[in-house]
mmCIF file of C-alpha atoms in Angstrom:
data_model
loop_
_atom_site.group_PDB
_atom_site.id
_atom_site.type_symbol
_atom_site.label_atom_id
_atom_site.label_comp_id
_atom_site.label_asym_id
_atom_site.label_seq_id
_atom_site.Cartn_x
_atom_site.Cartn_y
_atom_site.Cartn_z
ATOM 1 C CA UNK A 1 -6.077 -12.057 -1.409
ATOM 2 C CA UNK A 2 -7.016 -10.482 2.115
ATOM 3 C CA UNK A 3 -9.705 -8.066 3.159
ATOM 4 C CA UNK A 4 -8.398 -4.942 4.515
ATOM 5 C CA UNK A 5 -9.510 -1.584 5.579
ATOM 6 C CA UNK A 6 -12.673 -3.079 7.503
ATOM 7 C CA UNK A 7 -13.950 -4.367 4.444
ATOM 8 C CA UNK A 8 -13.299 -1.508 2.336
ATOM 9 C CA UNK A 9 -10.279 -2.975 0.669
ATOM 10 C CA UNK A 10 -8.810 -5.910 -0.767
ATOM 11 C CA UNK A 11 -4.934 -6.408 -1.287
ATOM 12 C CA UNK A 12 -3.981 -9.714 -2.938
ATOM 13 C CA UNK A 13 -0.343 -10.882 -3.798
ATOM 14 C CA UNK A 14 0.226 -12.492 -7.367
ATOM 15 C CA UNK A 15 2.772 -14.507 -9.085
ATOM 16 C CA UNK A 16 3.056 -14.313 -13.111
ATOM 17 C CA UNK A 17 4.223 -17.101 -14.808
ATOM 18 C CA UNK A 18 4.259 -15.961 -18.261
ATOM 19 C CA UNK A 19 6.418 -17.019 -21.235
ATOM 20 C CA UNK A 20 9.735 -14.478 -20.941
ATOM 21 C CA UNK A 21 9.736 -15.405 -17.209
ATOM 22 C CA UNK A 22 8.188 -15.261 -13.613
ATOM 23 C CA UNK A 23 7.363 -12.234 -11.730
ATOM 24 C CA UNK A 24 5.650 -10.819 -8.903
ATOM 25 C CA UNK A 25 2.495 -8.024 -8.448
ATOM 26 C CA UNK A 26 0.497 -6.763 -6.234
ATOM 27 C CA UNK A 27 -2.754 -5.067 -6.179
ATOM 28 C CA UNK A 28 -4.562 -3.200 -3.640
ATOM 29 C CA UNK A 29 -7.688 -2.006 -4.057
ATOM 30 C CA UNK A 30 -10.129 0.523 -1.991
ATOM 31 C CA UNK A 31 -13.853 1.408 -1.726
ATOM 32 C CA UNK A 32 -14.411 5.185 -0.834
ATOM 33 C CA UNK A 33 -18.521 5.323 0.303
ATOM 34 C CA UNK A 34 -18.505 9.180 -0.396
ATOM 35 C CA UNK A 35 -17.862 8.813 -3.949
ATOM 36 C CA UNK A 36 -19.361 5.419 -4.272
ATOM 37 C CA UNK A 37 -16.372 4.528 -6.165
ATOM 38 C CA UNK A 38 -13.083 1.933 -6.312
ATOM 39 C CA UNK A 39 -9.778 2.756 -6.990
ATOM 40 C CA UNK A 40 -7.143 0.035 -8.017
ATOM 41 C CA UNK A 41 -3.428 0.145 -7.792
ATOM 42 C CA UNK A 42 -0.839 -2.532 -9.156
ATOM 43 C CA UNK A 43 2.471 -2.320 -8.177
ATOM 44 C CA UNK A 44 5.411 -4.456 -10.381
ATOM 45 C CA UNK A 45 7.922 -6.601 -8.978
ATOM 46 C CA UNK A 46 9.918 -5.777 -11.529
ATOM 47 C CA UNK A 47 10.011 -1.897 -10.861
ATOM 48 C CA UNK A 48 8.975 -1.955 -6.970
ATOM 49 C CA UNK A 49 10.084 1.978 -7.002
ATOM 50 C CA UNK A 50 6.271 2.334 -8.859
ATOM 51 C CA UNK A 51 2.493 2.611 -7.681
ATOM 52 C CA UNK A 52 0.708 2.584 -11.783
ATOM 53 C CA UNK A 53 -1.962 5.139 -11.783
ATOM 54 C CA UNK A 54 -5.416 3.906 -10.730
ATOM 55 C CA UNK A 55 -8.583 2.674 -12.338
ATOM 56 C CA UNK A 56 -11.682 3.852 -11.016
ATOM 57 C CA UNK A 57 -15.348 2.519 -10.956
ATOM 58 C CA UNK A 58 -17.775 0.055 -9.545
ATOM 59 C CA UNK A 59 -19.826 -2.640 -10.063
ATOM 60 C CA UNK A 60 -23.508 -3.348 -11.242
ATOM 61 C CA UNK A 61 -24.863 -6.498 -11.262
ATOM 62 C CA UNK A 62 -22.321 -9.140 -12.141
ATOM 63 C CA UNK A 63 -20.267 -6.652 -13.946
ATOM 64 C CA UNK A 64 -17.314 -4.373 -12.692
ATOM 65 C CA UNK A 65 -16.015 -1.148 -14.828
ATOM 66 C CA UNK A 66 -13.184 0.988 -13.779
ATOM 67 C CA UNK A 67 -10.742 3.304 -15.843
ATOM 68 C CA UNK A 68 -8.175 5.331 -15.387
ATOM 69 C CA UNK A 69 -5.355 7.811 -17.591
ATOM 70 C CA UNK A 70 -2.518 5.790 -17.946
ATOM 71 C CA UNK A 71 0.937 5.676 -20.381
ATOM 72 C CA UNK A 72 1.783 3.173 -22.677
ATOM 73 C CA UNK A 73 5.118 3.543 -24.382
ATOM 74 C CA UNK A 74 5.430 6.813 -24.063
ATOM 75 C CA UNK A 75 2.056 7.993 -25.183
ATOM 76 C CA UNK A 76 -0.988 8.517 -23.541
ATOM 77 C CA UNK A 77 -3.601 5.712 -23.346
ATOM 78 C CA UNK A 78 -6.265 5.452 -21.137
ATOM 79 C CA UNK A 79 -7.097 1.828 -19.672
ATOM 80 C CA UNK A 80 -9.713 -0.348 -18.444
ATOM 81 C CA UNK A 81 -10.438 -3.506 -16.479
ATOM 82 C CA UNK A 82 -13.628 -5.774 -15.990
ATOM 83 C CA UNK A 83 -14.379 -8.022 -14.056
ATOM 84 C CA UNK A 84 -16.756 -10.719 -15.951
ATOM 85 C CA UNK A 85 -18.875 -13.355 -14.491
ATOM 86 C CA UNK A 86 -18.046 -12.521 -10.538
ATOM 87 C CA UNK A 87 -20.488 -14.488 -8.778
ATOM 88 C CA UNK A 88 -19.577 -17.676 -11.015
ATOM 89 C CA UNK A 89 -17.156 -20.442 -10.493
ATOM 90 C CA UNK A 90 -14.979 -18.813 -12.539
ATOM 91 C CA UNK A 91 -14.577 -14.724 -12.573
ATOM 92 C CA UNK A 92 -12.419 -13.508 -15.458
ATOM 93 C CA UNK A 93 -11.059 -10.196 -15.611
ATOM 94 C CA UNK A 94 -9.882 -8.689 -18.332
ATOM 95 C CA UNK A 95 -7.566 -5.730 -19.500
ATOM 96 C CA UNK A 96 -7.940 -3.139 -22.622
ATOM 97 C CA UNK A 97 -6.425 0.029 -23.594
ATOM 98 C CA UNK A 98 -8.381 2.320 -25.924
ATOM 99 C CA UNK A 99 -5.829 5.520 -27.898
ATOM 100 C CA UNK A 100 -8.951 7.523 -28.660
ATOM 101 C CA UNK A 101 -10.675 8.673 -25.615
ATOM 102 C CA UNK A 102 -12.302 5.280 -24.942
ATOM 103 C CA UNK A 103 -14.422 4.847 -28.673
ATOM 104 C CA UNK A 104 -12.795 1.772 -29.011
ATOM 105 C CA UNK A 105 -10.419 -0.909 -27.490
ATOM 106 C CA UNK A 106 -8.460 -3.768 -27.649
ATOM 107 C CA UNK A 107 -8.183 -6.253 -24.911
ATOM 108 C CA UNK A 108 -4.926 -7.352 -24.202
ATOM 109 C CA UNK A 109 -4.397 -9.901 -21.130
ATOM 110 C CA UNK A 110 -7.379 -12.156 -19.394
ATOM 111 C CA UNK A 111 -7.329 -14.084 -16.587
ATOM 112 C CA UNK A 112 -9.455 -16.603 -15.343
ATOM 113 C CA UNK A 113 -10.208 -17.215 -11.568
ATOM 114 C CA UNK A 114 -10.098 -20.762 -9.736
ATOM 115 C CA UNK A 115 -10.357 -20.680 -6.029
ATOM 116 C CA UNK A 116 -7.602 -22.953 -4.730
ATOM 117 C CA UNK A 117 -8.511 -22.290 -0.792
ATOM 118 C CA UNK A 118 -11.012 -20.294 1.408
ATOM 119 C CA UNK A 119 -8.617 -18.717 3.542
ATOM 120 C CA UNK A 120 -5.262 -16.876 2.313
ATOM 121 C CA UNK A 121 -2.204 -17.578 3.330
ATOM 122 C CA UNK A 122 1.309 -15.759 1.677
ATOM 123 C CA UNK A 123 2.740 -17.378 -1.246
ATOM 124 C CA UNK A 124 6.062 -18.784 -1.499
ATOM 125 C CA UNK A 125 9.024 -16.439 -0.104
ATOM 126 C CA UNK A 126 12.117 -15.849 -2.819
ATOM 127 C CA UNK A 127 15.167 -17.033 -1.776
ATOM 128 C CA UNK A 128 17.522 -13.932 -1.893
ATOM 129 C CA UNK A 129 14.591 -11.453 -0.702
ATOM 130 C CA UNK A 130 15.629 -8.900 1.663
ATOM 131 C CA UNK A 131 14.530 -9.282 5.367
ATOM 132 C CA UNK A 132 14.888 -6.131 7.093
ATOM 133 C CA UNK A 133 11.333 -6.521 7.458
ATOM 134 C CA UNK A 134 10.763 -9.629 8.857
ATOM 135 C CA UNK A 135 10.285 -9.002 11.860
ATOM 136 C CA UNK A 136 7.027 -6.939 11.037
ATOM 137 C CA UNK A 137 4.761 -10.133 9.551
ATOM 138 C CA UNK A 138 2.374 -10.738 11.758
ATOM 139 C CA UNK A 139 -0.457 -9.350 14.440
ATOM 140 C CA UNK A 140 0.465 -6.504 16.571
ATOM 141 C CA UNK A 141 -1.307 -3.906 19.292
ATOM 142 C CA UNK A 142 -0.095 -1.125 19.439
ATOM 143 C CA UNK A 143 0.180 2.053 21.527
ATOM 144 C CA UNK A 144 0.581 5.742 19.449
ATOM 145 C CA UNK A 145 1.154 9.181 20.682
ATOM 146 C CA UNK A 146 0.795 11.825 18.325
ATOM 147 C CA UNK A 147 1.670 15.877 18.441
ATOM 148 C CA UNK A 148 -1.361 17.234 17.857
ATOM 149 C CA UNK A 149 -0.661 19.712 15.840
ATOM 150 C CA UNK A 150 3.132 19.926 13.324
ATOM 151 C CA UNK A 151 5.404 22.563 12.763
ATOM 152 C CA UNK A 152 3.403 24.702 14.606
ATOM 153 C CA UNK A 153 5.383 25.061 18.233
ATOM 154 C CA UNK A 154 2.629 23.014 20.110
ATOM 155 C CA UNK A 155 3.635 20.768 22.844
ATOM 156 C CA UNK A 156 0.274 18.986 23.413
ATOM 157 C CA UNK A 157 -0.264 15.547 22.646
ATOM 158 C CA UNK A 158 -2.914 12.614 22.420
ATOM 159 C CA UNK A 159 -2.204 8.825 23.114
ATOM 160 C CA UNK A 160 -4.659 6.205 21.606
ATOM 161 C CA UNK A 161 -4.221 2.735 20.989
ATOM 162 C CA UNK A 162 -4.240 0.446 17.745
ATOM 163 C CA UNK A 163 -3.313 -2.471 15.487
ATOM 164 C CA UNK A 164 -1.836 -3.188 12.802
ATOM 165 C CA UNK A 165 -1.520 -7.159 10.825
ATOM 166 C CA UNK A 166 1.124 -7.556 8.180
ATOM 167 C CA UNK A 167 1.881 -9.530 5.334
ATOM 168 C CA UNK A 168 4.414 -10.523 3.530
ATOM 169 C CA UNK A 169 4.129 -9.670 0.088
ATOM 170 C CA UNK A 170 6.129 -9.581 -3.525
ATOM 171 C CA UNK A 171 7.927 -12.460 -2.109
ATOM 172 C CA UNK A 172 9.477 -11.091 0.519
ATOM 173 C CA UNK A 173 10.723 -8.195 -0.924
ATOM 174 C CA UNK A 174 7.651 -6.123 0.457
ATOM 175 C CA UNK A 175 4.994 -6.131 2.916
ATOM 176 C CA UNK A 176 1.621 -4.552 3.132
ATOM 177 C CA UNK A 177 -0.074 -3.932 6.442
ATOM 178 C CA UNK A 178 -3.827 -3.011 7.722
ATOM 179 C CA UNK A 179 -4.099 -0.889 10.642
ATOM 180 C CA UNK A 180 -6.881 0.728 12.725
ATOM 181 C CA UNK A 181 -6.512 3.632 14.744
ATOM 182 C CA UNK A 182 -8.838 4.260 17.966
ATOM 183 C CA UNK A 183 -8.423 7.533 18.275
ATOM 184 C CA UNK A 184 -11.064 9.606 20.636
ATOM 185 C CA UNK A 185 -12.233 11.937 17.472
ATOM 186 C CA UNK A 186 -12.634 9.108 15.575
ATOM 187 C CA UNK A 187 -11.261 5.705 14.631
ATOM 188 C CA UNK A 188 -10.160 4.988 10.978
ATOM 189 C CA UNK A 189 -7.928 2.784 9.700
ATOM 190 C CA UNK A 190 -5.061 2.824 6.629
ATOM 191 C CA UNK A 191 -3.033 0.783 4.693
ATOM 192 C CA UNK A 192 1.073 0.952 4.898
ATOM 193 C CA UNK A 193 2.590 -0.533 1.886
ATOM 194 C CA UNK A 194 6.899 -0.808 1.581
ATOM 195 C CA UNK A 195 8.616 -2.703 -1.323
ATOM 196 C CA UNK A 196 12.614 -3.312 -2.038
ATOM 197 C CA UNK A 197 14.585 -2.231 -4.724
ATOM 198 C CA UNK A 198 17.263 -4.109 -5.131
ATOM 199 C CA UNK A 199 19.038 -1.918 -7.939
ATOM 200 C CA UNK A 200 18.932 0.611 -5.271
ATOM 201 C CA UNK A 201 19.062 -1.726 -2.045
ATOM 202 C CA UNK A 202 16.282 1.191 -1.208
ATOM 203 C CA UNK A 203 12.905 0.449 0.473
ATOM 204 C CA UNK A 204 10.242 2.451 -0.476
ATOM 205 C CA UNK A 205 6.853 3.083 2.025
ATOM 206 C CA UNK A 206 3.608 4.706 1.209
ATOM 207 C CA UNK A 207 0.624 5.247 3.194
ATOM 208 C CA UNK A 208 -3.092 5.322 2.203
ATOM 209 C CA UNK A 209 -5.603 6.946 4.349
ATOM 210 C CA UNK A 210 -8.924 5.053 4.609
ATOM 211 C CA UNK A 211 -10.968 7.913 5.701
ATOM 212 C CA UNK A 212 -9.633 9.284 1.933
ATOM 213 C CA UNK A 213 -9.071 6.459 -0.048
ATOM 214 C CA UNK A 214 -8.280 8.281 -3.221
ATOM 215 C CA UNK A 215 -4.260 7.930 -3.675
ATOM 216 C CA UNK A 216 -1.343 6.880 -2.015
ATOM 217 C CA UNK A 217 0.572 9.941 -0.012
ATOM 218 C CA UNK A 218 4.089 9.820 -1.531
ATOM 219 C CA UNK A 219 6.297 7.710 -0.634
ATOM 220 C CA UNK A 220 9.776 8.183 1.852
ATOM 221 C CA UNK A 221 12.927 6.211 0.921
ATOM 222 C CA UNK A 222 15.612 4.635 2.848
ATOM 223 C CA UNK A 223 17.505 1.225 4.202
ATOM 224 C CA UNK A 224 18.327 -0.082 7.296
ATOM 225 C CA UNK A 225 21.767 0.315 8.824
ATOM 226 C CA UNK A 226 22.472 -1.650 12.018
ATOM 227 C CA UNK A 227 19.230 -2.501 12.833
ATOM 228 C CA UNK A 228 17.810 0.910 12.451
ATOM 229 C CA UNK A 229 15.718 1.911 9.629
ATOM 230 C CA UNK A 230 15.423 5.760 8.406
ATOM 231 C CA UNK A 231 13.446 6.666 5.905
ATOM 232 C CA UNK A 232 13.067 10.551 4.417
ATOM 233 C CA UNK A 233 11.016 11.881 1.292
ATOM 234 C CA UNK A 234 9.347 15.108 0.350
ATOM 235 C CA UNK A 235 5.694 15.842 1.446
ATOM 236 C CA UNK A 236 3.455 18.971 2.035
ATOM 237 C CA UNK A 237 1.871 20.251 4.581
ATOM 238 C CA UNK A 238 -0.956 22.550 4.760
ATOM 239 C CA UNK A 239 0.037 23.785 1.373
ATOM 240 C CA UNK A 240 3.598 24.459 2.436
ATOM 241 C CA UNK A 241 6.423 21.708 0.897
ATOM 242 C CA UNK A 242 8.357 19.677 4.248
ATOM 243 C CA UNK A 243 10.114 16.936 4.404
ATOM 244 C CA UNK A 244 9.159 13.952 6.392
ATOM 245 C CA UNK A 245 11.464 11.165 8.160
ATOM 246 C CA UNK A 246 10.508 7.600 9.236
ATOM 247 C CA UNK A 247 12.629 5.640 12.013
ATOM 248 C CA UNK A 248 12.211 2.285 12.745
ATOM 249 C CA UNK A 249 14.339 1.490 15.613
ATOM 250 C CA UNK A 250 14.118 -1.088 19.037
ATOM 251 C CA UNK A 251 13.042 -4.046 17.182
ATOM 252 C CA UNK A 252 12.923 -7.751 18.455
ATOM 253 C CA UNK A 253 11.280 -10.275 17.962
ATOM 254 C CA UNK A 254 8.139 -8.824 20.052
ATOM 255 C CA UNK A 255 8.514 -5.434 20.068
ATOM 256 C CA UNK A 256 9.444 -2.105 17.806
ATOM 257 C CA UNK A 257 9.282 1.260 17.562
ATOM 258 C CA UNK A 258 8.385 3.381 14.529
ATOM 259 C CA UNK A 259 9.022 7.409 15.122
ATOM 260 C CA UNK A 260 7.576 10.062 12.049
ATOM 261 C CA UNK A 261 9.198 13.848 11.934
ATOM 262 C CA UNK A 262 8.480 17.013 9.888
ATOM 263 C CA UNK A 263 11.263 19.280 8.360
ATOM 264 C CA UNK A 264 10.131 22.464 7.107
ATOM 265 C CA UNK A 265 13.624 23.743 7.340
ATOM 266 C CA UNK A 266 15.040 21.245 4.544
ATOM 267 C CA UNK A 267 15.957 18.904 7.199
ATOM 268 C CA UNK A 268 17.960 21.560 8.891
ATOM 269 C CA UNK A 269 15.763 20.829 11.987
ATOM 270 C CA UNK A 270 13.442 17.740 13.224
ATOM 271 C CA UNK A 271 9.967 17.893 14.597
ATOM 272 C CA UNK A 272 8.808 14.587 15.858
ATOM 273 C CA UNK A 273 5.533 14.313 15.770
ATOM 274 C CA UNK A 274 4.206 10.511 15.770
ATOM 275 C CA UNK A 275 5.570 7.852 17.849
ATOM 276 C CA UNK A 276 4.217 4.453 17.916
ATOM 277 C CA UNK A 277 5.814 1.500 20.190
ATOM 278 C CA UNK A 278 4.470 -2.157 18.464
ATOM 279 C CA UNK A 279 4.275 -5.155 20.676
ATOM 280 C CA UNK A 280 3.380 -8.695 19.456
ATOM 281 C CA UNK A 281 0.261 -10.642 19.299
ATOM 282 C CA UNK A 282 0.953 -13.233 16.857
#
C-alpha cells in the first residue's frame, strides 16, 4: 500500500490466493474534507475493463463504516466493509452484503492484517504481462501546458509545472500514478489509473480529480501501435457529450510525451488542449 493524493488517498496492490486460483486487485481509496467522507474502489484482475461501485464512510474511534449500492448476481444488494481493530497488531476487515435495505447482513470474506515491511515496494511482476507501460514506473517532473479554455476557439494558454510517481500495479498489467499539479490558481493533485485487458489487448485509463474525489471520470480505451499510444472514449463537457483522445508518443527511457484532445464533432475534428512533456527523476 502507498499514500497518495498528499495524504488523502491510499492505493494498495493485492494478490488473492484463494482455493479456485490466484488473482490480482487493487484498491484505491480517497478522503474528500468537504464531505468528511471516503470513497473506496476495487478493481479485479480478472475483469480489468471494471472500477466496482464505491463504498462510502469514515471512521470513529477504532472502527471504519462505509457502504455503497452495489449488484450481486444480477440483483440489487447493497454492501458494506469494516475495518475492525485498526490501531492493533492485527486490523481485520471484513465484507457483508445485506438484500433488505441494510436490516440485516451476512458477512462473507475477512481478512486479517500482518505488516510484513514499513515501506512498500511492488509485488511480484507476471510473467506474460504487457509492457507498453514500462517505461512510465517511476519518479518524473514534469512540464504541462494547457488551453485554457476547450472547444471554445480560444488560443490562450498557461504552462505550470508538476510530478507525477508511478507504480506498477495488477502485476504488470496496470499502473497507478500520483500527480500534483502547480498550477498558479491553485495546485491539486489526481490519481491516473490504466489496466490491460488481455481479451481485448485494450488498455483502459481513468482519472480521479483530488480537488473532487467522488468518482472516477470515465475511462478512454486504446493500445499502442509502434510505440505510440492513442487512446479515445466518450466524455462531456459543460453538459454537452465530446469525445476525448489520449496520445502517448516520444517515449524513452527518460522522457515522454502525453497530448489530451476534445471532439465535439464526433471526432470529425481535434482540439488539443493539454500537452504534458515527462522527463525522468528516478
Amino acid at each position: 500500500m502507498w499514500l497518495a493524493l498528499d495524504g488523502l488517498g491510499t492505493i494498495d496492490d493485492n494478490i488473492v490466493d484463494v482455493p479456485s486460483g490466484t488473482y490480482r486487485g487493487l484498491t484505491v481509496r480517497a478522503y474528500d474534507p468537504e464531505r468528511q467522507q471516503w470513497a473506496i474502489w476495487w478493481v479485479d484482475g480478472r475483469n480489468p475493463t471494471v472500477i466496482d461501485a464505491p463504498v462510502r464512510g469514515g471512521f470513529a474511534g477504532n472502527t471504519g463504516v462505509f457502504t455503497g449500492p452495489d449488484v450481486f448476481k444480477g440483483r440489487p444488494v447493497t454492501a458494506r466493509f469494516r475495518w475492525l481493530d485498526i490501531h492493533s497488531e492485527r486490523p481485520h476487515w471484513e465484507q457483508a452484503l445485506s438484500t433488505d435495505g441494510g436490516k440485516r447482513w451476512e458477512i462473507n470474506w475477512e481478512n486479517f492484517f500482518t505488516r510484513t515491511a514499513p515501506v512498500a515496494t511492488p509485488l511480484p511482476a507476471v510473467a506474460d504481462r504487457r509492457r507498453d507501460f514500462d517505461f512510465l514506473h517511476g519518479s518524473w517532473s514534469v512540464q504541462h501546458r494547457r488551453r485554457k479554455q476547450r472547444l471554445a476557439g480560444s488560443s490562450e494558454w498557461e504552462e505550470f509545472a508538476g510530478t507525477l510517481v508511478n507504480w506498477p500495479v495488477l502485476g504488470g498489467q496496470g499502473n497507478i500514478g500520483d500527480n500534483f499539479f502547480a498550477r498558479a490558481g491553485g495546485a491539486h493533485r489526481g490519481i491516473g489509473l490504466r489496466t490491460f485487458d488481455p481479451a481485448s489487448g485494450e488498455w483502459s485509463s481513468w482519472w480521479l480529480d483530488g480537488r473532487s474525489p467522488t468518482g472516477f471520470a470515465a475511462p478512454v480505451r486504446g493500445r499502442f501501435v509502434n510505440g505510440v499510444g492513442v487512446f479515445e472514449g466518450d466524455d462531456t463537457l459543460d453538459g454537452r457529450p465530446v469525445k476525448t483522445r489520449v496520445r502517448w508518443s516520444g517515449i524513452t527511457a527518460n522522457a515522454a510525451r502525453w497530448e489530451q484532445a476534445m471532439s465535439g464533432d464526433g471526432g470529425a475534428t481535434w482540439e488539443t488542449n493539454w500537452i504534458s512533456d515527462f522527463r525522468r527523476k528516478g
